[in-house]
GROMACS .gro file of C-alpha atoms in nm:
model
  420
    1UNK     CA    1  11.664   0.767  21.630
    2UNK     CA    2  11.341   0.666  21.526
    3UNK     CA    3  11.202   0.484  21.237
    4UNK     CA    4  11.118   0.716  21.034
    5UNK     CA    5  11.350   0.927  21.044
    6UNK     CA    6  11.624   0.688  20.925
    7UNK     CA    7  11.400   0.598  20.626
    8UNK     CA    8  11.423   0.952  20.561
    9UNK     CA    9  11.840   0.953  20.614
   10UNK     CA   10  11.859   0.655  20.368
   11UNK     CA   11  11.643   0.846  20.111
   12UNK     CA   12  11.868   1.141  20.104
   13UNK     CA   13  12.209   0.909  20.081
   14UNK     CA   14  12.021   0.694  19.791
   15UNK     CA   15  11.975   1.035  19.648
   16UNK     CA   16  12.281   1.207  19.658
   17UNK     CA   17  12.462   0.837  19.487
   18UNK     CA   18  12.578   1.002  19.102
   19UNK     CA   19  12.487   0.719  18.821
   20UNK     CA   20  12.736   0.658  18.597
   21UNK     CA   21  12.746   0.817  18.235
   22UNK     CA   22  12.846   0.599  17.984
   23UNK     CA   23  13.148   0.708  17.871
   24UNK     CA   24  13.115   0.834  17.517
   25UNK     CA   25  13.338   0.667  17.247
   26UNK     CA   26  13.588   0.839  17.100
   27UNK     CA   27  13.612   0.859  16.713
   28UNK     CA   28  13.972   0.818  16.575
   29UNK     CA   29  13.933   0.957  16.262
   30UNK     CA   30  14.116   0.715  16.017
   31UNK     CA   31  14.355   0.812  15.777
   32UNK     CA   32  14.323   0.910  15.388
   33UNK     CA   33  14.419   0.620  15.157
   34UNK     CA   34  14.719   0.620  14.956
   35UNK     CA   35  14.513   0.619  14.656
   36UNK     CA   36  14.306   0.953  14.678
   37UNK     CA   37  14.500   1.103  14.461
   38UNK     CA   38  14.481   0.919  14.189
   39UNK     CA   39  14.125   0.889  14.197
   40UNK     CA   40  14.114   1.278  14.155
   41UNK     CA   41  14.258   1.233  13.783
   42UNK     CA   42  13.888   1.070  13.729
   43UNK     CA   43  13.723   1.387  13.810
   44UNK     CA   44  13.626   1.344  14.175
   45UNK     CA   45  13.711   1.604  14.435
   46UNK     CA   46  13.811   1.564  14.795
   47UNK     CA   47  13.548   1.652  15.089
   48UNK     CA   48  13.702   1.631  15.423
   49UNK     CA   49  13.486   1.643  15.736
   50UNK     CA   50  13.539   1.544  16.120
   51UNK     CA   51  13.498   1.207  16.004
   52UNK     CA   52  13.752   1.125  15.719
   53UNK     CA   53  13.804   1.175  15.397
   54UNK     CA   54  13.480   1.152  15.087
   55UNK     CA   55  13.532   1.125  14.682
   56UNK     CA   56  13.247   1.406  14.516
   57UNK     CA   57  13.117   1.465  14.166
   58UNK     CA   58  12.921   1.752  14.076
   59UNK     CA   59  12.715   1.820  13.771
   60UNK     CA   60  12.508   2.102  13.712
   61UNK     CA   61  12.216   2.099  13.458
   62UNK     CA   62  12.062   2.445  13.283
   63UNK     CA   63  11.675   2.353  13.353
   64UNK     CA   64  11.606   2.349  12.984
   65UNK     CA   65  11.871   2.045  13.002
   66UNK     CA   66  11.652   1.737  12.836
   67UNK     CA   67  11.637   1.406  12.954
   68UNK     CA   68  11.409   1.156  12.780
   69UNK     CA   69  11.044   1.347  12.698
   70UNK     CA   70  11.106   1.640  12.927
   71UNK     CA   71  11.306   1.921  13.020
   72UNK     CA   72  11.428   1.948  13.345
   73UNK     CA   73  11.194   2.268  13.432
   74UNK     CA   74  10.890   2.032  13.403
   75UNK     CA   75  10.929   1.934  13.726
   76UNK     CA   76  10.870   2.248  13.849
   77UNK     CA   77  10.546   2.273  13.617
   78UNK     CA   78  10.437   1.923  13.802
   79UNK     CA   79  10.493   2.091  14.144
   80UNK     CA   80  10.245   2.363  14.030
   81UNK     CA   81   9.986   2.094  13.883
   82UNK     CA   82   9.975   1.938  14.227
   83UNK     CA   83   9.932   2.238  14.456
   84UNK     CA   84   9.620   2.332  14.202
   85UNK     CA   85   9.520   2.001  14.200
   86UNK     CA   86   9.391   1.985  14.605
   87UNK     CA   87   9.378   1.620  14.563
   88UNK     CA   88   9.497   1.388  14.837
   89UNK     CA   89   9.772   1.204  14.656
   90UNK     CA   90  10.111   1.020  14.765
   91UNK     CA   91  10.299   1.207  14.466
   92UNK     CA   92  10.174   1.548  14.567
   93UNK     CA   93  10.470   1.791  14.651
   94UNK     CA   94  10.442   2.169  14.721
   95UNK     CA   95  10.715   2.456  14.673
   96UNK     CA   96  10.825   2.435  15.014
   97UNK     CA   97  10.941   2.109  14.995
   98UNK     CA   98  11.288   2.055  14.958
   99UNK     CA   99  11.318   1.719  14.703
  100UNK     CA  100  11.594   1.525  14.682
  101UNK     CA  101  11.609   1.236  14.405
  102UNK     CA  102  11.791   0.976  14.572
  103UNK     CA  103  11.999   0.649  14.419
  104UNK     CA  104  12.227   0.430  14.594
  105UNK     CA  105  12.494   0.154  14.478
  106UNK     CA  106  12.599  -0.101  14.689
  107UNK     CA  107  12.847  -0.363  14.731
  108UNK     CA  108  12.588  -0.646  14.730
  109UNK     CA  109  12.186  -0.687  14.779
  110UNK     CA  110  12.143  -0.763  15.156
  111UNK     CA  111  12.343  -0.870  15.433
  112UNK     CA  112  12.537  -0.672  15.702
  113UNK     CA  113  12.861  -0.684  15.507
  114UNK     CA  114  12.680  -0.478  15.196
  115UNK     CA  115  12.818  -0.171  15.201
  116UNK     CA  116  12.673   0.156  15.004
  117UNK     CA  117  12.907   0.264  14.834
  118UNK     CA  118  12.785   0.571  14.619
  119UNK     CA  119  12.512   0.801  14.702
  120UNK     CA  120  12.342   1.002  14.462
  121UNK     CA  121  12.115   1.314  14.518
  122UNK     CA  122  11.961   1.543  14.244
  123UNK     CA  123  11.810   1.883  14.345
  124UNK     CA  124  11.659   2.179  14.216
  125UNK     CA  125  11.876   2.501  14.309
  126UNK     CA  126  11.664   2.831  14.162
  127UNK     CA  127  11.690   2.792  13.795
  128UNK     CA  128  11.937   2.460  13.776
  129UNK     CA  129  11.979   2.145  13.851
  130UNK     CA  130  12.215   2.013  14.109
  131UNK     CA  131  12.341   1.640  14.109
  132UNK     CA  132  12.601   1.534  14.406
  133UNK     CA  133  12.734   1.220  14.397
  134UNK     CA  134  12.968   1.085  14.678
  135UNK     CA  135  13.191   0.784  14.636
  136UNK     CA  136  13.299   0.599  14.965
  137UNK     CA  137  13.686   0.632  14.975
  138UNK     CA  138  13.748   0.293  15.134
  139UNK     CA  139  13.513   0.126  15.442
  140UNK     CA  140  13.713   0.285  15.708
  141UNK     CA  141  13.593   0.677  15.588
  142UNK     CA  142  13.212   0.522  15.593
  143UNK     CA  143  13.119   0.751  15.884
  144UNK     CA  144  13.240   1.055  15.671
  145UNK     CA  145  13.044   0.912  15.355
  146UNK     CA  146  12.753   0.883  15.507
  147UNK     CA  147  12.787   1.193  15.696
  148UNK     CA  148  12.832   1.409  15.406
  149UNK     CA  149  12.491   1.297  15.289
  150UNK     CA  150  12.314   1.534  15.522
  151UNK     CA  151  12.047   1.312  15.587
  152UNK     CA  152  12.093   1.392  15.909
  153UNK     CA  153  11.917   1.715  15.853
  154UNK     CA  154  11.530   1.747  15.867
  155UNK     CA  155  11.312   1.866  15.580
  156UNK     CA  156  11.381   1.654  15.289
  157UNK     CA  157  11.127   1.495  15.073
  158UNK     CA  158  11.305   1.155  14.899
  159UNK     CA  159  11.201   1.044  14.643
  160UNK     CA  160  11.340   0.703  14.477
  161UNK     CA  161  11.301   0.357  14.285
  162UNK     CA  162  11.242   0.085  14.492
  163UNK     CA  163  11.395   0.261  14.761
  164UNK     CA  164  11.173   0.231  15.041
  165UNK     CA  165  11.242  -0.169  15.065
  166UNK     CA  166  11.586  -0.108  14.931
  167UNK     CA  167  11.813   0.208  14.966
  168UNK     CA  168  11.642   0.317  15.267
  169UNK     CA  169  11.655   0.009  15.445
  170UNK     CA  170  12.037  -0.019  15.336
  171UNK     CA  171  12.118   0.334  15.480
  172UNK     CA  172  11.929   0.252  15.803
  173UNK     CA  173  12.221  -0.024  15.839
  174UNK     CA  174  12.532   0.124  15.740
  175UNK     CA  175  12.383   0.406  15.992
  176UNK     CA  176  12.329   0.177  16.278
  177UNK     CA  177  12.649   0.053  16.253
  178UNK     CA  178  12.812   0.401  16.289
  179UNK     CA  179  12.563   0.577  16.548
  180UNK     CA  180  12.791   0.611  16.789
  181UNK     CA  181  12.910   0.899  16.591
  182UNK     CA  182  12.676   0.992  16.360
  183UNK     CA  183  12.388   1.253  16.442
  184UNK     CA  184  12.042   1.056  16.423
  185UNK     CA  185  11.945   0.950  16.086
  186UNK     CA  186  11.583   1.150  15.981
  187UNK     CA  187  11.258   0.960  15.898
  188UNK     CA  188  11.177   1.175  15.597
  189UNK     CA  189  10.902   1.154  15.335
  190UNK     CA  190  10.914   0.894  15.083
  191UNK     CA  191  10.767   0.939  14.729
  192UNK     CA  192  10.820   0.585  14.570
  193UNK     CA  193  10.820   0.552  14.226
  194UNK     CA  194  10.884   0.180  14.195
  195UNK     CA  195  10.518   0.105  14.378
  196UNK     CA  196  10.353   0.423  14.181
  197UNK     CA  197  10.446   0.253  13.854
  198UNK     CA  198  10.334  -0.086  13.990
  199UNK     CA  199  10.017   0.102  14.036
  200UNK     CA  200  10.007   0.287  13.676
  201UNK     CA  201  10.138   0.019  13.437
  202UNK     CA  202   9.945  -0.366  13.607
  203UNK     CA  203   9.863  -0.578  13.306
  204UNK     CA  204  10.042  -0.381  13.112
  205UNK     CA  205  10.421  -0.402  13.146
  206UNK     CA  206  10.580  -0.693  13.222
  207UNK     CA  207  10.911  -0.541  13.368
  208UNK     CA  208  10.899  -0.283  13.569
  209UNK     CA  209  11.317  -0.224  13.606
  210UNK     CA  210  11.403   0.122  13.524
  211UNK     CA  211  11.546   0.047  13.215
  212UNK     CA  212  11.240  -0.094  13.082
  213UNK     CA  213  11.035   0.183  13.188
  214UNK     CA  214  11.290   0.385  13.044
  215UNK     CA  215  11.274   0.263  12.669
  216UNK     CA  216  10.923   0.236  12.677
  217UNK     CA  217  10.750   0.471  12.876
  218UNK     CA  218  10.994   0.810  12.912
  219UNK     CA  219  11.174   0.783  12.536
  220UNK     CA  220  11.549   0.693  12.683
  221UNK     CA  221  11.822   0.492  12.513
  222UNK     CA  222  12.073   0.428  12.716
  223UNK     CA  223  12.444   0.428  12.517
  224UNK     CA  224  12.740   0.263  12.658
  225UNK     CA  225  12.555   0.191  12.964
  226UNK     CA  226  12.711  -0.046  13.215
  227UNK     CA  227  12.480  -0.341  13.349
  228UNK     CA  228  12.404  -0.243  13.749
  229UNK     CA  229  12.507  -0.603  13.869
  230UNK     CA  230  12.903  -0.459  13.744
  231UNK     CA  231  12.850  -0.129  13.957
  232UNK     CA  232  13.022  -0.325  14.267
  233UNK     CA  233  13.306  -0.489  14.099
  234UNK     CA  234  13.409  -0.176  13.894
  235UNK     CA  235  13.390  -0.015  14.275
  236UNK     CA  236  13.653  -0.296  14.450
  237UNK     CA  237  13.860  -0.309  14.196
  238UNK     CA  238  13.914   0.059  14.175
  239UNK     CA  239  13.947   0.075  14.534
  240UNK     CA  240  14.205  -0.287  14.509
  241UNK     CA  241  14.394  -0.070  14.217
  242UNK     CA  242  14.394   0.272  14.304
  243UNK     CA  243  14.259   0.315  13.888
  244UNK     CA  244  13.928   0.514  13.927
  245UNK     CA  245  13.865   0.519  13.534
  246UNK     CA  246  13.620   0.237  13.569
  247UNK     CA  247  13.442   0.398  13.803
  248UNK     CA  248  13.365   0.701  13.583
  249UNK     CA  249  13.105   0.446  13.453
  250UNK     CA  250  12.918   0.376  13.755
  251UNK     CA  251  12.874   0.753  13.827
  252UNK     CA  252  12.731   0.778  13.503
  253UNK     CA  253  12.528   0.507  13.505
  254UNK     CA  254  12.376   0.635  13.868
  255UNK     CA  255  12.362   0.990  13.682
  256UNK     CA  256  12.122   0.845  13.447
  257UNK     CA  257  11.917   0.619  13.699
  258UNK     CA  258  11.852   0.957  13.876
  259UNK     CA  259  11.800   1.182  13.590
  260UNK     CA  260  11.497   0.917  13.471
  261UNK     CA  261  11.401   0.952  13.849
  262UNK     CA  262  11.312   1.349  13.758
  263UNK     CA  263  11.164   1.249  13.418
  264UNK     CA  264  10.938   0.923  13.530
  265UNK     CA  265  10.803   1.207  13.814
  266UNK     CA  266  10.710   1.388  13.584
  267UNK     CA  267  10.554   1.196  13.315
  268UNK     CA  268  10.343   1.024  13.591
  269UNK     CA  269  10.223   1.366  13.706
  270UNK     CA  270  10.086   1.424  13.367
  271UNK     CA  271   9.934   1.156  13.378
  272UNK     CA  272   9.730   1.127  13.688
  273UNK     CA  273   9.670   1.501  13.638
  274UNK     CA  274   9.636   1.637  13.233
  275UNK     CA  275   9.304   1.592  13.127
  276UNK     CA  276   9.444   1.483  12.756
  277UNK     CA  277   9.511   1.077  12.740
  278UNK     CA  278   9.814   1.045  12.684
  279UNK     CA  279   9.834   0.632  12.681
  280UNK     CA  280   9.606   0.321  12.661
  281UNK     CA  281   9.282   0.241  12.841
  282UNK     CA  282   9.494  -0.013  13.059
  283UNK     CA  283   9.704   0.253  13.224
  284UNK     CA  284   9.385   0.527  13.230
  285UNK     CA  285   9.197   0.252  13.406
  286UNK     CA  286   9.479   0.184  13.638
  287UNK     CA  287   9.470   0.517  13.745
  288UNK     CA  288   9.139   0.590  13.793
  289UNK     CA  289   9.131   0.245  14.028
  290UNK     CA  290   9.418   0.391  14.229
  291UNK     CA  291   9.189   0.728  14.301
  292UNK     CA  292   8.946   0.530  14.403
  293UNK     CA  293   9.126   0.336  14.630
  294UNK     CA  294   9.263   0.694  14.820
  295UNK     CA  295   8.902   0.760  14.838
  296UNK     CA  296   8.919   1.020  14.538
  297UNK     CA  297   8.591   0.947  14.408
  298UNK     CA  298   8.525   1.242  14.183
  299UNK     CA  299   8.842   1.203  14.043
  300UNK     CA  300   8.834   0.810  14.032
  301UNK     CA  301   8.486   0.870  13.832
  302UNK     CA  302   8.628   1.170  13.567
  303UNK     CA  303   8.907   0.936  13.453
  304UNK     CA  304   8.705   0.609  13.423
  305UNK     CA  305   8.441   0.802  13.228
  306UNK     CA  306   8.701   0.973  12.986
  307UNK     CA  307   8.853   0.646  12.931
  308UNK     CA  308   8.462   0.491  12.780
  309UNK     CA  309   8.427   0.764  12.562
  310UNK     CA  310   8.756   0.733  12.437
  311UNK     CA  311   8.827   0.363  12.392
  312UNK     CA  312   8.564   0.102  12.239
  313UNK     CA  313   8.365  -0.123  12.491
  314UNK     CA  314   8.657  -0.401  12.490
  315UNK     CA  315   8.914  -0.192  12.592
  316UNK     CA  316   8.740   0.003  12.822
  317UNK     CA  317   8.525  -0.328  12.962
  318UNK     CA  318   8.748  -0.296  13.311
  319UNK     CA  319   8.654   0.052  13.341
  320UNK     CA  320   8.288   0.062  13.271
  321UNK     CA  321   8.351  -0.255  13.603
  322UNK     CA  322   8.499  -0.025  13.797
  323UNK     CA  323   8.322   0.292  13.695
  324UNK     CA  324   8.015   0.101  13.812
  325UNK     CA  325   8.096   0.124  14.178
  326UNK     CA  326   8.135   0.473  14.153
  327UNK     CA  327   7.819   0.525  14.007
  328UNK     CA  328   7.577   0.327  14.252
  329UNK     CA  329   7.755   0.487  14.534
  330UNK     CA  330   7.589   0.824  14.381
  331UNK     CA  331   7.253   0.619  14.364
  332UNK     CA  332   7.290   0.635  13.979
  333UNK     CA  333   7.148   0.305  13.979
  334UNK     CA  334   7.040   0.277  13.585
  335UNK     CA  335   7.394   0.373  13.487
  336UNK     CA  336   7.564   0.212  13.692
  337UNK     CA  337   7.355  -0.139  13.573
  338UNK     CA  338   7.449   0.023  13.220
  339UNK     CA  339   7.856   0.003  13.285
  340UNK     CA  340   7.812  -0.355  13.459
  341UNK     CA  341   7.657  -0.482  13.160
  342UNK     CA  342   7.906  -0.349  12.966
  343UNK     CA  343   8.183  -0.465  13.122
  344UNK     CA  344   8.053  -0.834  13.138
  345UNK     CA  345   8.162  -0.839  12.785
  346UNK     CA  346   8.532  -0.832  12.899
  347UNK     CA  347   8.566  -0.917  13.273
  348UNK     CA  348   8.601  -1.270  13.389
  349UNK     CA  349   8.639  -1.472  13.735
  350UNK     CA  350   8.599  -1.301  14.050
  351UNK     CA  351   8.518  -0.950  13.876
  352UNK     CA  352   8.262  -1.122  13.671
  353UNK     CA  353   8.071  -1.268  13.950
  354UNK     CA  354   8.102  -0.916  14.167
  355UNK     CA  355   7.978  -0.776  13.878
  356UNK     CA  356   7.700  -1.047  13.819
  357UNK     CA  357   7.619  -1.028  14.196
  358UNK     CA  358   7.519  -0.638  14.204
  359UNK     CA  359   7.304  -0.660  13.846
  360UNK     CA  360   7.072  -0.886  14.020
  361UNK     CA  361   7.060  -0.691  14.372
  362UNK     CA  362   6.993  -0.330  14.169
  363UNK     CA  363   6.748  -0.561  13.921
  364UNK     CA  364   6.539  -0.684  14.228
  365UNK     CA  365   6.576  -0.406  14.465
  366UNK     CA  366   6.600  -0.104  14.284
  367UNK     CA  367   6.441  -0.135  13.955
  368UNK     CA  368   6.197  -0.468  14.079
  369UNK     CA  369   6.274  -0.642  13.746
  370UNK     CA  370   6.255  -0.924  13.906
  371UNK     CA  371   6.314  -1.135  13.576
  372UNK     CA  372   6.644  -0.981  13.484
  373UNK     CA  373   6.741  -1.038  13.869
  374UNK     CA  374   6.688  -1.387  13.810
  375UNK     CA  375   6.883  -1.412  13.480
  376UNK     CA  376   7.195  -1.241  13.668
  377UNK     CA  377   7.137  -1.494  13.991
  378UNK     CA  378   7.146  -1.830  13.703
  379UNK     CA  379   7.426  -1.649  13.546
  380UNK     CA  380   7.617  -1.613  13.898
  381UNK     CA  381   7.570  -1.947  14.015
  382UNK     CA  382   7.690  -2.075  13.683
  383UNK     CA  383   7.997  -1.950  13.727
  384UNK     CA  384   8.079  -2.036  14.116
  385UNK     CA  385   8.005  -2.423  14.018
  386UNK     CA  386   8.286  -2.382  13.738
  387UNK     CA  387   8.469  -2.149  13.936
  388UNK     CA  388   8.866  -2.220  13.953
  389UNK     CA  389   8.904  -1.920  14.188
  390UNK     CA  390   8.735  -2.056  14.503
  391UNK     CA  391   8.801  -2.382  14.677
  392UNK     CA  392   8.529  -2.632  14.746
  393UNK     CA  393   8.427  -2.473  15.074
  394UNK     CA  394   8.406  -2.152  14.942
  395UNK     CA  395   8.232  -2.291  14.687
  396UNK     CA  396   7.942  -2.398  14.920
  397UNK     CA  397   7.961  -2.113  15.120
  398UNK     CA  398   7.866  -1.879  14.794
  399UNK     CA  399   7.632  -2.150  14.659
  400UNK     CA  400   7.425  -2.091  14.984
  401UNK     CA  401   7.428  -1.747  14.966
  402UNK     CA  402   7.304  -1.769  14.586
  403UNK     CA  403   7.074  -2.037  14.653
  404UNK     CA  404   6.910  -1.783  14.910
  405UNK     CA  405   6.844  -1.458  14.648
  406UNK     CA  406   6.736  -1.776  14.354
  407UNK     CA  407   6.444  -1.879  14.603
  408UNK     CA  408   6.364  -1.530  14.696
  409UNK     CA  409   6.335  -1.439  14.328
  410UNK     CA  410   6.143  -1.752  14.222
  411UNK     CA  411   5.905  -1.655  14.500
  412UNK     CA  412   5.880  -1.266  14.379
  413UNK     CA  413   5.790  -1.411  14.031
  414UNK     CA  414   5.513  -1.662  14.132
  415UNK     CA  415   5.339  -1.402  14.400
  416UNK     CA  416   5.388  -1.161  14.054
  417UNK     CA  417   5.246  -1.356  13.854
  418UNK     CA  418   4.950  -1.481  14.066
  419UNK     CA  419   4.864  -1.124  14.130
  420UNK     CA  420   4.507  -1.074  13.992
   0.00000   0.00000   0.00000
């Protein structure tokens, strides 16, 4: 036999060798506790799946229900602003989307032993409002908790507080840990509101918890609320006890996290989208920052302008600073120069010296006043020597650079003024 054909005999017995499956593991579905009963009494109902056992609450809401500022239905007005609206925008949803407002409670803030143990999703459903909450029964039914979610299913739109570097991560966890079993978790959209109202409120509220955005941005008192960091004892004692009434009081207080989670979409619709002002210059000039930074110009520019005609010169000084960009990038040099000199009055620091920086480059290369250039460049260099902001090597390095356009001006002004 030669060579090659015993190569060839080797290939085919290599070939026919079957590689092992790993054998699948088998899920022993665990057994309801003794206290599922009881915890019906608190107005929970049963749901059993292949998994175990899960503890639901259902609430439906008429869309006229009110929560805060708004009825319920508004959202549906803030879809419609958005599709109109053709504006590239995280918080832009369409029709087709299916939206689920999402809230989680948890045993504990990190850690592999942190458990979520409530899950909370509100939904429209034609003319209502549909909130499902589901309560783990005990840690050994977590694959049936988490399963009932259906966030194994693809299409949703989430949309949460704080919940893409908290809830999210949290499920991804308690999923992990229960993959063997579990169909694959989805990736869905996000819509965080936590980061939008970072974006909408800088400078202007100090807290940005729920609560406090609550009482003074969306008009809601809580009564008879519990405080969140309670949520997980109320939870293991109820499960130690077998007494649900406690837990009524978590539920309620997730009910109301979410319902503000519908309300604070809303209001923050109407305001990146109603052409009425509806709140200070601060938050106006906020927003009109955060279009600019998606590359919305045109809309960046029609809220930074409404906000100078509305609000005197030291209110608005941020905006005219801001504003200015967006006016020498349509080679409206004079106005642009107009806004920067405005907002001079108010700025300070490292906004001050941008600002101070492009007077005297549109002075000297647009409009050739040399003289003004030259006030701006004494102005700017001022400020780096007393500068706080920049260490001592930065320093230099923008002393240089200064020093460079102060000698180049200087030498404008005497060839100017030797000119016969």
């Amino acid at each position: 036999m030669g060579y090659e054909t015993k190569i060839l005999q080797l290939k085919k017995m290599l070939g026919k060798k079957k590689t092992e499956q790993p054998e699948k593991t088998v899920y022993k579905k665990p057994e309801r506790p003794a206290y599922i009963d009881e915890w019906k009494k608190a107005g929970l109902s049963i749901v059993e799946n292949d998994f175990g056992v899960v503890c639901k609450r259902q609430v439906r809401y008429p869309s006229d229900y009110r929560h805060g500022k708004y009825e319920l239905k508004q959202f549906f007005h803030a879809v419609e602003k958005w599709e109109k609206a053709e504006i590239e925008h995280p918080f832009s949803i369409n029709q087709e989307e299916n939206v689920l407002f999402f809230d989680t409670e948890t045993t504990g803030l990190k850690g592999a032993g942190t458990h979520i143990f409530l899950l909370g999703f509100l939904e429209a459903d034609e003319e209502e409002f549909v909130l499902n909450q589901y309560v783990l029964a005990d840690p050994a039914n977590e694959a049936a908790f988490l399963f009932e979610s259906k966030l194994w299913q693809p299409g949703k739109t989430v949309v949460t507080y704080n919940g893409k570097s908290f809830d999210w991560p949290q499920l991804e966890t308690r999923w992990t840990f229960n993959k063997n079993y579990l169909p694959k978790l989805q990736s869905p959209r996000q819509i965080d509101l936590f980061h939008s109202s970072k974006r909408i409120w800088k400078n202007q509220l100090e807290r940005l918890k729920l609560i406090k955005v609550e009482e003074e941005k969306l008009g809601i008192k809580r009564d008879h609320d519990i405080p969140g960091f309670l949520a997980p004892v109320i939870y293991s004692d109820a499960v130690k006890s077998g007494n649900a009434s406690g837990l009524v009081k978590v539920l309620q207080h997730n009910e109301w996290d979410i319902l503000s989670l519908l309300t604070l979409y809303i209001h923050s619709t109407s305001l990146l989208l109603d052409r009425v002002l509806q709140d200070g210059a601060v938050t106006y000039t906020n927003i009109g920052k955060w279009y600019n930074d998606l590359k919305e110009h045109k809309q960046s520019e029609q809220v930074l302008s409404a906000v100078t005609k509305q609000f005197d010169e030291e209110e608005a000084g941020l905006a005219y600073y801001y504003l200015a960009f967006q006016q020498k990038r349509n080679k409206q040099f004079k106005e642009s120069a107009e806004s920067f000199q405005k907002a001079l009055h108010t700025i300070e620091g490292r906004k001050k010296l941008n600002a101070l920086e492009q007077l005297a480059m549109m002075f000297e290369h647009r409009m050739k006043e040399y003289s003004k250039a030259l006030q701006y460049t004494i102005e700017g260099i001022e400020i780096i020597r007393k500068a706080d902001f920049l260490n001592e090597e930065q320093k230099k390095r923008q002393l240089e650079h200064w020093d460079k356009r102060l000698q180049r001006l200087k030498g404008k002004l005497r060839k100017y003024s030797e000119a016969p």
